[in-house]
Amino acid sequence: MTGINVYCIVKSRKQPSILRVPAGLPDATAPELVDVGGGIRLVLCEVPLETYGSGSLDARLQDLDWVGSVALAHEAVVEHFARQSGLAVIPMKLFTMFSSRERAVKEISGRRTAIDAAARRIAGAEEWGIRILRSAPDAASRLPGRTTRSGSVSGAAFLAAKKQARDDTRAARVAAAESALDAFERLAALSREAHRRNDTPVSASTPPLLDAAFLVPAERRARFKAAAKREAARCAKAGAELTLSGPWPAYNFVETGSRAR
């Protein structure tokens, strides 16, 4: 028994190339293109239900190593098409499953208006990610207190140093936060769209000052990367560290499907 996994939806005037497409999900058939009409094609594969069926999959989702390997395989297929020029690639969520090809085609066809809108939204653009964290505090920044004749630190000096350290920490936190906000605004000005992500786990010990995605027109890639480099330098002076990643398929700028039956 098999089911259908959909990697992504591709809209283009020309036939996308499937030459050297990655193998895709473990135990699945090779990725293939299925024409839905109107320039829309599905990139899909057949998967064994003994592995990817609802009961088996729910159990396997507890194995993070396995999920990670499947996620990388899924992403590799999506990126194969996202790198091709002239294509609008709408990535689907991991484990977007259908019972049959006919069911997949029918459901996607019924969402044509939304798909067309998403394709127009991301056409000719790519996603870049920016993450900004506060830099680690300098352990050598402790202020020594004055000592008495006996060599011990005086109470007044200790309290003054403690207050100064507290004030310095607060000022550093504000400066870092302001640098992150400025970076977002400047980079958003070069982007078609920008989203701040707010899905950092509550348990995170050092939540980021900024975790954002930018939809950048391909022709602005060099300008955007140069601007990100400048913002990284500004953030460093303010006690923050900026990391740039990408380009990625536009996951954060399309409404993608979820697990289906």
PDB file of C-alpha atoms in Angstrom:
ATOM      1  CA  MET A   1       0.000   0.000   0.000  1.00  0.00           C
ATOM      2  CA  THR A   2       1.282   3.431  -0.943  1.00  0.00           C
ATOM      3  CA  GLY A   3       0.314   7.060  -0.525  1.00  0.00           C
ATOM      4  CA  ILE A   4       1.342  10.282  -2.197  1.00  0.00           C
ATOM      5  CA  ASN A   5       3.707  12.869  -0.730  1.00  0.00           C
ATOM      6  CA  VAL A   6       3.807  16.333  -2.316  1.00  0.00           C
ATOM      7  CA  TYR A   7       7.068  18.269  -2.028  1.00  0.00           C
ATOM      8  CA  CYS A   8       6.025  21.504  -3.678  1.00  0.00           C
ATOM      9  CA  ILE A   9       3.884  23.185  -6.296  1.00  0.00           C
ATOM     10  CA  VAL A  10       5.650  24.712  -9.284  1.00  0.00           C
ATOM     11  CA  LYS A  11       4.154  27.325 -11.588  1.00  0.00           C
ATOM     12  CA  SER A  12       5.966  28.227 -14.789  1.00  0.00           C
ATOM     13  CA  ARG A  13       5.508  28.643 -18.509  1.00  0.00           C
ATOM     14  CA  LYS A  14       8.279  26.202 -19.283  1.00  0.00           C
ATOM     15  CA  GLN A  15       8.686  22.582 -18.257  1.00  0.00           C
ATOM     16  CA  PRO A  16      10.808  22.435 -15.079  1.00  0.00           C
ATOM     17  CA  SER A  17      13.932  20.314 -15.270  1.00  0.00           C
ATOM     18  CA  ILE A  18      13.911  17.118 -13.258  1.00  0.00           C
ATOM     19  CA  LEU A  19      17.415  16.174 -14.375  1.00  0.00           C
ATOM     20  CA  ARG A  20      19.606  15.284 -11.366  1.00  0.00           C
ATOM     21  CA  VAL A  21      16.760  15.861  -8.937  1.00  0.00           C
ATOM     22  CA  PRO A  22      17.709  14.545  -5.455  1.00  0.00           C
ATOM     23  CA  ALA A  23      16.403  11.141  -4.406  1.00  0.00           C
ATOM     24  CA  GLY A  24      13.906  12.596  -1.938  1.00  0.00           C
ATOM     25  CA  LEU A  25      12.284  10.873   1.031  1.00  0.00           C
ATOM     26  CA  PRO A  26      13.708   7.556   2.275  1.00  0.00           C
ATOM     27  CA  ASP A  27      11.955   4.484   0.785  1.00  0.00           C
ATOM     28  CA  ALA A  28       9.982   6.695  -1.637  1.00  0.00           C
ATOM     29  CA  THR A  29       9.885   6.588  -5.420  1.00  0.00           C
ATOM     30  CA  ALA A  30      11.873   9.201  -7.325  1.00  0.00           C
ATOM     31  CA  PRO A  31      10.319  12.697  -7.383  1.00  0.00           C
ATOM     32  CA  GLU A  32       8.200  13.322 -10.487  1.00  0.00           C
ATOM     33  CA  LEU A  33       6.157  16.112 -12.042  1.00  0.00           C
ATOM     34  CA  VAL A  34       2.381  15.861 -12.427  1.00  0.00           C
ATOM     35  CA  ASP A  35       0.683  18.489 -14.600  1.00  0.00           C
ATOM     36  CA  VAL A  36      -2.404  20.070 -13.047  1.00  0.00           C
ATOM     37  CA  GLY A  37      -2.970  22.536 -15.894  1.00  0.00           C
ATOM     38  CA  GLY A  38      -2.545  26.259 -16.307  1.00  0.00           C
ATOM     39  CA  GLY A  39       1.219  26.031 -15.843  1.00  0.00           C
ATOM     40  CA  ILE A  40       0.847  24.393 -12.412  1.00  0.00           C
ATOM     41  CA  ARG A  41       2.672  21.158 -11.640  1.00  0.00           C
ATOM     42  CA  LEU A  42       3.003  19.062  -8.528  1.00  0.00           C
ATOM     43  CA  VAL A  43       6.317  17.569  -7.490  1.00  0.00           C
ATOM     44  CA  LEU A  44       5.411  14.339  -5.756  1.00  0.00           C
ATOM     45  CA  CYS A  45       6.418  10.785  -4.972  1.00  0.00           C
ATOM     46  CA  GLU A  46       4.860   7.532  -3.806  1.00  0.00           C
ATOM     47  CA  VAL A  47       5.607   6.480  -0.232  1.00  0.00           C
ATOM     48  CA  PRO A  48       4.957   3.191   1.594  1.00  0.00           C
ATOM     49  CA  LEU A  49       2.152   3.509   4.119  1.00  0.00           C
ATOM     50  CA  GLU A  50       3.920   1.087   6.447  1.00  0.00           C
ATOM     51  CA  THR A  51       6.355   3.962   7.001  1.00  0.00           C
ATOM     52  CA  TYR A  52       4.366   7.099   6.187  1.00  0.00           C
ATOM     53  CA  GLY A  53       0.816   6.051   7.047  1.00  0.00           C
ATOM     54  CA  SER A  54      -0.859   7.891   9.926  1.00  0.00           C
ATOM     55  CA  GLY A  55      -0.276   5.231  12.580  1.00  0.00           C
ATOM     56  CA  SER A  56       3.334   4.475  11.665  1.00  0.00           C
ATOM     57  CA  LEU A  57       4.224   8.117  11.063  1.00  0.00           C
ATOM     58  CA  ASP A  58       2.916   9.275  14.433  1.00  0.00           C
ATOM     59  CA  ALA A  59       5.274   6.823  16.123  1.00  0.00           C
ATOM     60  CA  ARG A  60       8.243   7.755  13.928  1.00  0.00           C
ATOM     61  CA  LEU A  61       7.795  11.444  14.689  1.00  0.00           C
ATOM     62  CA  GLN A  62       9.274  10.705  18.114  1.00  0.00           C
ATOM     63  CA  ASP A  63      12.578   9.803  16.440  1.00  0.00           C
ATOM     64  CA  LEU A  64      14.152  13.220  15.898  1.00  0.00           C
ATOM     65  CA  ASP A  65      17.117  11.826  13.966  1.00  0.00           C
ATOM     66  CA  TRP A  66      14.767  10.181  11.472  1.00  0.00           C
ATOM     67  CA  VAL A  67      12.593  13.296  11.181  1.00  0.00           C
ATOM     68  CA  GLY A  68      15.688  15.403  10.613  1.00  0.00           C
ATOM     69  CA  SER A  69      16.926  13.170   7.799  1.00  0.00           C
ATOM     70  CA  VAL A  70      13.507  13.216   6.136  1.00  0.00           C
ATOM     71  CA  ALA A  71      13.303  17.010   6.467  1.00  0.00           C
ATOM     72  CA  LEU A  72      16.690  17.402   4.767  1.00  0.00           C
ATOM     73  CA  ALA A  73      15.626  15.078   1.953  1.00  0.00           C
ATOM     74  CA  HIS A  74      12.379  17.038   1.484  1.00  0.00           C
ATOM     75  CA  GLU A  75      14.242  20.358   1.459  1.00  0.00           C
ATOM     76  CA  ALA A  76      16.767  19.121  -1.101  1.00  0.00           C
ATOM     77  CA  VAL A  77      13.992  18.388  -3.597  1.00  0.00           C
ATOM     78  CA  VAL A  78      12.296  21.755  -3.046  1.00  0.00           C
ATOM     79  CA  GLU A  79      15.599  23.606  -3.423  1.00  0.00           C
ATOM     80  CA  HIS A  80      16.333  21.760  -6.684  1.00  0.00           C
ATOM     81  CA  PHE A  81      13.353  23.508  -8.258  1.00  0.00           C
ATOM     82  CA  ALA A  82      13.758  26.797  -6.367  1.00  0.00           C
ATOM     83  CA  ARG A  83      17.212  27.221  -7.949  1.00  0.00           C
ATOM     84  CA  GLN A  84      15.782  27.096 -11.463  1.00  0.00           C
ATOM     85  CA  SER A  85      15.063  30.457 -13.075  1.00  0.00           C
ATOM     86  CA  GLY A  86      11.574  31.317 -14.256  1.00  0.00           C
ATOM     87  CA  LEU A  87       9.813  29.109 -11.708  1.00  0.00           C
ATOM     88  CA  ALA A  88       7.567  30.128  -8.820  1.00  0.00           C
ATOM     89  CA  VAL A  89       8.011  27.356  -6.268  1.00  0.00           C
ATOM     90  CA  ILE A  90       5.462  27.003  -3.481  1.00  0.00           C
ATOM     91  CA  PRO A  91       6.980  24.642  -0.893  1.00  0.00           C
ATOM     92  CA  MET A  92       4.667  22.297   0.972  1.00  0.00           C
ATOM     93  CA  LYS A  93       5.011  21.383   4.621  1.00  0.00           C
ATOM     94  CA  LEU A  94       6.846  18.209   5.502  1.00  0.00           C
ATOM     95  CA  PHE A  95       4.571  15.141   5.265  1.00  0.00           C
ATOM     96  CA  THR A  96       1.917  16.672   3.029  1.00  0.00           C
ATOM     97  CA  MET A  97       0.243  13.374   2.216  1.00  0.00           C
ATOM     98  CA  PHE A  98      -2.669  12.301   0.014  1.00  0.00           C
ATOM     99  CA  SER A  99      -4.280   8.928  -0.478  1.00  0.00           C
ATOM    100  CA  SER A 100      -3.812   9.002  -4.265  1.00  0.00           C
ATOM    101  CA  ARG A 101      -2.561  11.103  -7.171  1.00  0.00           C
ATOM    102  CA  GLU A 102      -6.153  11.839  -8.153  1.00  0.00           C
ATOM    103  CA  ARG A 103      -6.880  13.132  -4.646  1.00  0.00           C
ATOM    104  CA  ALA A 104      -3.774  15.320  -4.682  1.00  0.00           C
ATOM    105  CA  VAL A 105      -4.579  16.788  -8.105  1.00  0.00           C
ATOM    106  CA  LYS A 106      -8.211  17.403  -7.154  1.00  0.00           C
ATOM    107  CA  GLU A 107      -7.381  19.213  -3.920  1.00  0.00           C
ATOM    108  CA  ILE A 108      -4.628  21.347  -5.464  1.00  0.00           C
ATOM    109  CA  SER A 109      -6.855  22.201  -8.428  1.00  0.00           C
ATOM    110  CA  GLY A 110      -9.519  23.391  -6.015  1.00  0.00           C
ATOM    111  CA  ARG A 111      -7.053  25.869  -4.540  1.00  0.00           C
ATOM    112  CA  ARG A 112      -6.005  27.382  -7.866  1.00  0.00           C
ATOM    113  CA  THR A 113      -6.953  30.964  -6.937  1.00  0.00           C
ATOM    114  CA  ALA A 114      -4.825  30.863  -3.794  1.00  0.00           C
ATOM    115  CA  ILE A 115      -1.975  29.139  -5.636  1.00  0.00           C
ATOM    116  CA  ASP A 116      -1.975  31.738  -8.398  1.00  0.00           C
ATOM    117  CA  ALA A 117      -1.907  34.517  -5.805  1.00  0.00           C
ATOM    118  CA  ALA A 118       0.976  32.886  -3.921  1.00  0.00           C
ATOM    119  CA  ALA A 119       2.916  32.358  -7.151  1.00  0.00           C
ATOM    120  CA  ARG A 120       2.552  36.038  -8.072  1.00  0.00           C
ATOM    121  CA  ARG A 121       3.620  37.025  -4.573  1.00  0.00           C
ATOM    122  CA  ILE A 122       6.915  35.121  -4.614  1.00  0.00           C
ATOM    123  CA  ALA A 123       7.749  35.175  -8.341  1.00  0.00           C
ATOM    124  CA  GLY A 124      11.329  36.264  -8.968  1.00  0.00           C
ATOM    125  CA  ALA A 125      12.147  36.447  -5.248  1.00  0.00           C
ATOM    126  CA  GLU A 126      13.933  34.337  -2.652  1.00  0.00           C
ATOM    127  CA  GLU A 127      13.792  34.087   1.108  1.00  0.00           C
ATOM    128  CA  TRP A 128      16.638  35.188   3.375  1.00  0.00           C
ATOM    129  CA  GLY A 129      16.799  34.804   7.146  1.00  0.00           C
ATOM    130  CA  ILE A 130      18.296  37.147   9.741  1.00  0.00           C
ATOM    131  CA  ARG A 131      18.883  36.150  13.350  1.00  0.00           C
ATOM    132  CA  ILE A 132      20.293  38.592  15.914  1.00  0.00           C
ATOM    133  CA  LEU A 133      21.457  37.589  19.391  1.00  0.00           C
ATOM    134  CA  ARG A 134      23.021  39.583  22.190  1.00  0.00           C
ATOM    135  CA  SER A 135      26.768  39.048  22.328  1.00  0.00           C
ATOM    136  CA  ALA A 136      28.138  37.216  25.344  1.00  0.00           C
ATOM    137  CA  PRO A 137      28.959  39.676  28.165  1.00  0.00           C
ATOM    138  CA  ASP A 138      32.605  40.406  28.770  1.00  0.00           C
ATOM    139  CA  ALA A 139      33.684  38.584  31.903  1.00  0.00           C
ATOM    140  CA  ALA A 140      36.490  41.131  32.344  1.00  0.00           C
ATOM    141  CA  SER A 141      34.062  44.010  32.704  1.00  0.00           C
ATOM    142  CA  ARG A 142      33.591  43.613  36.467  1.00  0.00           C
ATOM    143  CA  LEU A 143      34.407  46.863  38.245  1.00  0.00           C
ATOM    144  CA  PRO A 144      36.712  46.491  41.257  1.00  0.00           C
ATOM    145  CA  GLY A 145      35.659  48.268  44.427  1.00  0.00           C
ATOM    146  CA  ARG A 146      37.961  50.462  46.486  1.00  0.00           C
ATOM    147  CA  THR A 147      39.754  48.704  49.320  1.00  0.00           C
ATOM    148  CA  THR A 148      40.178  49.772  52.915  1.00  0.00           C
ATOM    149  CA  ARG A 149      43.500  49.873  54.740  1.00  0.00           C
ATOM    150  CA  SER A 150      42.972  46.267  55.702  1.00  0.00           C
ATOM    151  CA  GLY A 151      42.679  45.370  52.022  1.00  0.00           C
ATOM    152  CA  SER A 152      38.961  44.496  51.989  1.00  0.00           C
ATOM    153  CA  VAL A 153      36.479  46.104  49.567  1.00  0.00           C
ATOM    154  CA  SER A 154      34.512  48.920  51.214  1.00  0.00           C
ATOM    155  CA  GLY A 155      30.738  48.587  51.388  1.00  0.00           C
ATOM    156  CA  ALA A 156      30.158  51.899  49.582  1.00  0.00           C
ATOM    157  CA  ALA A 157      32.494  50.950  46.740  1.00  0.00           C
ATOM    158  CA  PHE A 158      30.898  47.533  46.405  1.00  0.00           C
ATOM    159  CA  LEU A 159      27.400  49.012  46.166  1.00  0.00           C
ATOM    160  CA  ALA A 160      28.545  51.671  43.700  1.00  0.00           C
ATOM    161  CA  ALA A 161      30.216  49.054  41.498  1.00  0.00           C
ATOM    162  CA  LYS A 162      27.134  46.841  41.644  1.00  0.00           C
ATOM    163  CA  LYS A 163      24.876  49.743  40.610  1.00  0.00           C
ATOM    164  CA  GLN A 164      27.245  50.707  37.789  1.00  0.00           C
ATOM    165  CA  ALA A 165      27.314  47.132  36.517  1.00  0.00           C
ATOM    166  CA  ARG A 166      23.521  47.007  36.611  1.00  0.00           C
ATOM    167  CA  ASP A 167      23.256  50.305  34.721  1.00  0.00           C
ATOM    168  CA  ASP A 168      25.812  49.160  32.155  1.00  0.00           C
ATOM    169  CA  THR A 169      23.939  45.892  31.584  1.00  0.00           C
ATOM    170  CA  ARG A 170      20.656  47.727  31.092  1.00  0.00           C
ATOM    171  CA  ALA A 171      22.238  50.207  28.660  1.00  0.00           C
ATOM    172  CA  ALA A 172      23.875  47.390  26.712  1.00  0.00           C
ATOM    173  CA  ARG A 173      20.576  45.538  26.463  1.00  0.00           C
ATOM    174  CA  VAL A 174      18.802  48.634  25.132  1.00  0.00           C
ATOM    175  CA  ALA A 175      21.576  49.367  22.610  1.00  0.00           C
ATOM    176  CA  ALA A 176      21.514  45.797  21.298  1.00  0.00           C
ATOM    177  CA  ALA A 177      17.719  45.794  20.981  1.00  0.00           C
ATOM    178  CA  GLU A 178      17.756  49.115  19.118  1.00  0.00           C
ATOM    179  CA  SER A 179      20.416  47.834  16.724  1.00  0.00           C
ATOM    180  CA  ALA A 180      18.238  44.802  15.933  1.00  0.00           C
ATOM    181  CA  LEU A 181      15.206  47.000  15.264  1.00  0.00           C
ATOM    182  CA  ASP A 182      17.216  49.313  13.015  1.00  0.00           C
ATOM    183  CA  ALA A 183      18.618  46.329  11.101  1.00  0.00           C
ATOM    184  CA  PHE A 184      15.142  44.932  10.498  1.00  0.00           C
ATOM    185  CA  GLU A 185      13.811  48.250   9.193  1.00  0.00           C
ATOM    186  CA  ARG A 186      16.760  48.873   6.867  1.00  0.00           C
ATOM    187  CA  LEU A 187      16.716  45.346   5.439  1.00  0.00           C
ATOM    188  CA  ALA A 188      12.921  45.366   5.098  1.00  0.00           C
ATOM    189  CA  ALA A 189      13.277  48.468   2.902  1.00  0.00           C
ATOM    190  CA  LEU A 190      15.221  46.355   0.391  1.00  0.00           C
ATOM    191  CA  SER A 191      12.702  43.503   0.500  1.00  0.00           C
ATOM    192  CA  ARG A 192       9.363  42.858  -1.105  1.00  0.00           C
ATOM    193  CA  GLU A 193       8.040  41.644   2.254  1.00  0.00           C
ATOM    194  CA  ALA A 194       9.458  40.978   5.712  1.00  0.00           C
ATOM    195  CA  HIS A 195       8.155  38.873   8.593  1.00  0.00           C
ATOM    196  CA  ARG A 196       9.295  38.657  12.187  1.00  0.00           C
ATOM    197  CA  ARG A 197       9.120  35.081  13.430  1.00  0.00           C
ATOM    198  CA  ASN A 198       7.831  34.566  16.964  1.00  0.00           C
ATOM    199  CA  ASP A 199       8.117  30.785  17.278  1.00  0.00           C
ATOM    200  CA  THR A 200      11.169  30.674  19.562  1.00  0.00           C
ATOM    201  CA  PRO A 201      10.603  27.985  22.235  1.00  0.00           C
ATOM    202  CA  VAL A 202       9.619  29.395  25.611  1.00  0.00           C
ATOM    203  CA  SER A 203      12.407  27.292  27.149  1.00  0.00           C
ATOM    204  CA  ALA A 204      15.100  29.032  25.083  1.00  0.00           C
ATOM    205  CA  SER A 205      17.751  30.377  27.461  1.00  0.00           C
ATOM    206  CA  THR A 206      18.754  33.248  25.170  1.00  0.00           C
ATOM    207  CA  PRO A 207      15.840  34.232  22.919  1.00  0.00           C
ATOM    208  CA  PRO A 208      16.947  36.199  19.858  1.00  0.00           C
ATOM    209  CA  LEU A 209      16.569  39.950  19.654  1.00  0.00           C
ATOM    210  CA  LEU A 210      15.345  39.362  16.109  1.00  0.00           C
ATOM    211  CA  ASP A 211      14.413  36.296  14.069  1.00  0.00           C
ATOM    212  CA  ALA A 212      13.081  37.468  10.723  1.00  0.00           C
ATOM    213  CA  ALA A 213      12.488  36.351   7.153  1.00  0.00           C
ATOM    214  CA  PHE A 214      12.795  38.619   4.121  1.00  0.00           C
ATOM    215  CA  LEU A 215      11.373  38.082   0.649  1.00  0.00           C
ATOM    216  CA  VAL A 216      14.047  39.603  -1.563  1.00  0.00           C
ATOM    217  CA  PRO A 217      13.793  40.083  -5.359  1.00  0.00           C
ATOM    218  CA  ALA A 218      16.566  38.057  -6.962  1.00  0.00           C
ATOM    219  CA  GLU A 219      18.036  41.115  -8.657  1.00  0.00           C
ATOM    220  CA  ARG A 220      18.542  42.727  -5.221  1.00  0.00           C
ATOM    221  CA  ARG A 221      20.451  39.770  -3.772  1.00  0.00           C
ATOM    222  CA  ALA A 222      23.862  41.476  -3.881  1.00  0.00           C
ATOM    223  CA  ARG A 223      22.486  44.716  -2.390  1.00  0.00           C
ATOM    224  CA  PHE A 224      20.689  42.823   0.360  1.00  0.00           C
ATOM    225  CA  LYS A 225      23.769  40.784   1.303  1.00  0.00           C
ATOM    226  CA  ALA A 226      25.933  43.917   1.344  1.00  0.00           C
ATOM    227  CA  ALA A 227      23.370  45.692   3.526  1.00  0.00           C
ATOM    228  CA  ALA A 228      23.223  42.707   5.883  1.00  0.00           C
ATOM    229  CA  LYS A 229      27.016  42.853   6.225  1.00  0.00           C
ATOM    230  CA  ARG A 230      26.825  46.537   7.161  1.00  0.00           C
ATOM    231  CA  GLU A 231      24.091  45.826   9.695  1.00  0.00           C
ATOM    232  CA  ALA A 232      26.181  43.018  11.188  1.00  0.00           C
ATOM    233  CA  ALA A 233      28.986  45.530  11.793  1.00  0.00           C
ATOM    234  CA  ARG A 234      26.580  48.004  13.400  1.00  0.00           C
ATOM    235  CA  CYS A 235      25.101  45.279  15.592  1.00  0.00           C
ATOM    236  CA  ALA A 236      28.567  44.139  16.692  1.00  0.00           C
ATOM    237  CA  LYS A 237      29.359  47.660  17.902  1.00  0.00           C
ATOM    238  CA  ALA A 238      26.097  47.619  19.874  1.00  0.00           C
ATOM    239  CA  GLY A 239      26.811  44.267  21.496  1.00  0.00           C
ATOM    240  CA  ALA A 240      24.785  42.012  19.198  1.00  0.00           C
ATOM    241  CA  GLU A 241      25.627  39.309  16.670  1.00  0.00           C
ATOM    242  CA  LEU A 242      23.800  39.123  13.316  1.00  0.00           C
ATOM    243  CA  THR A 243      23.683  35.897  11.291  1.00  0.00           C
ATOM    244  CA  LEU A 244      22.476  35.797   7.675  1.00  0.00           C
ATOM    245  CA  SER A 245      21.163  32.615   6.037  1.00  0.00           C
ATOM    246  CA  GLY A 246      19.772  31.847   2.599  1.00  0.00           C
ATOM    247  CA  PRO A 247      18.638  31.936  -0.033  1.00  0.00           C
ATOM    248  CA  TRP A 248      15.764  29.574   0.782  1.00  0.00           C
ATOM    249  CA  PRO A 249      12.482  28.617  -0.826  1.00  0.00           C
ATOM    250  CA  ALA A 250       9.829  31.081   0.324  1.00  0.00           C
ATOM    251  CA  TYR A 251       8.357  29.000   3.160  1.00  0.00           C
ATOM    252  CA  ASN A 252       7.441  32.036   5.261  1.00  0.00           C
ATOM    253  CA  PHE A 253       5.610  33.846   2.459  1.00  0.00           C
ATOM    254  CA  VAL A 254       3.169  31.245   1.167  1.00  0.00           C
ATOM    255  CA  GLU A 255       0.292  29.322   2.633  1.00  0.00           C
ATOM    256  CA  THR A 256       1.371  25.686   2.307  1.00  0.00           C
ATOM    257  CA  GLY A 257      -0.548  22.487   2.754  1.00  0.00           C
ATOM    258  CA  SER A 258      -0.522  20.187   5.745  1.00  0.00           C
ATOM    259  CA  ARG A 259      -0.969  16.488   6.251  1.00  0.00           C
ATOM    260  CA  ALA A 260      -4.008  15.346   4.320  1.00  0.00           C
ATOM    261  CA  ARG A 261      -5.942  12.144   3.771  1.00  0.00           C
TER     262      ARG A 261
END
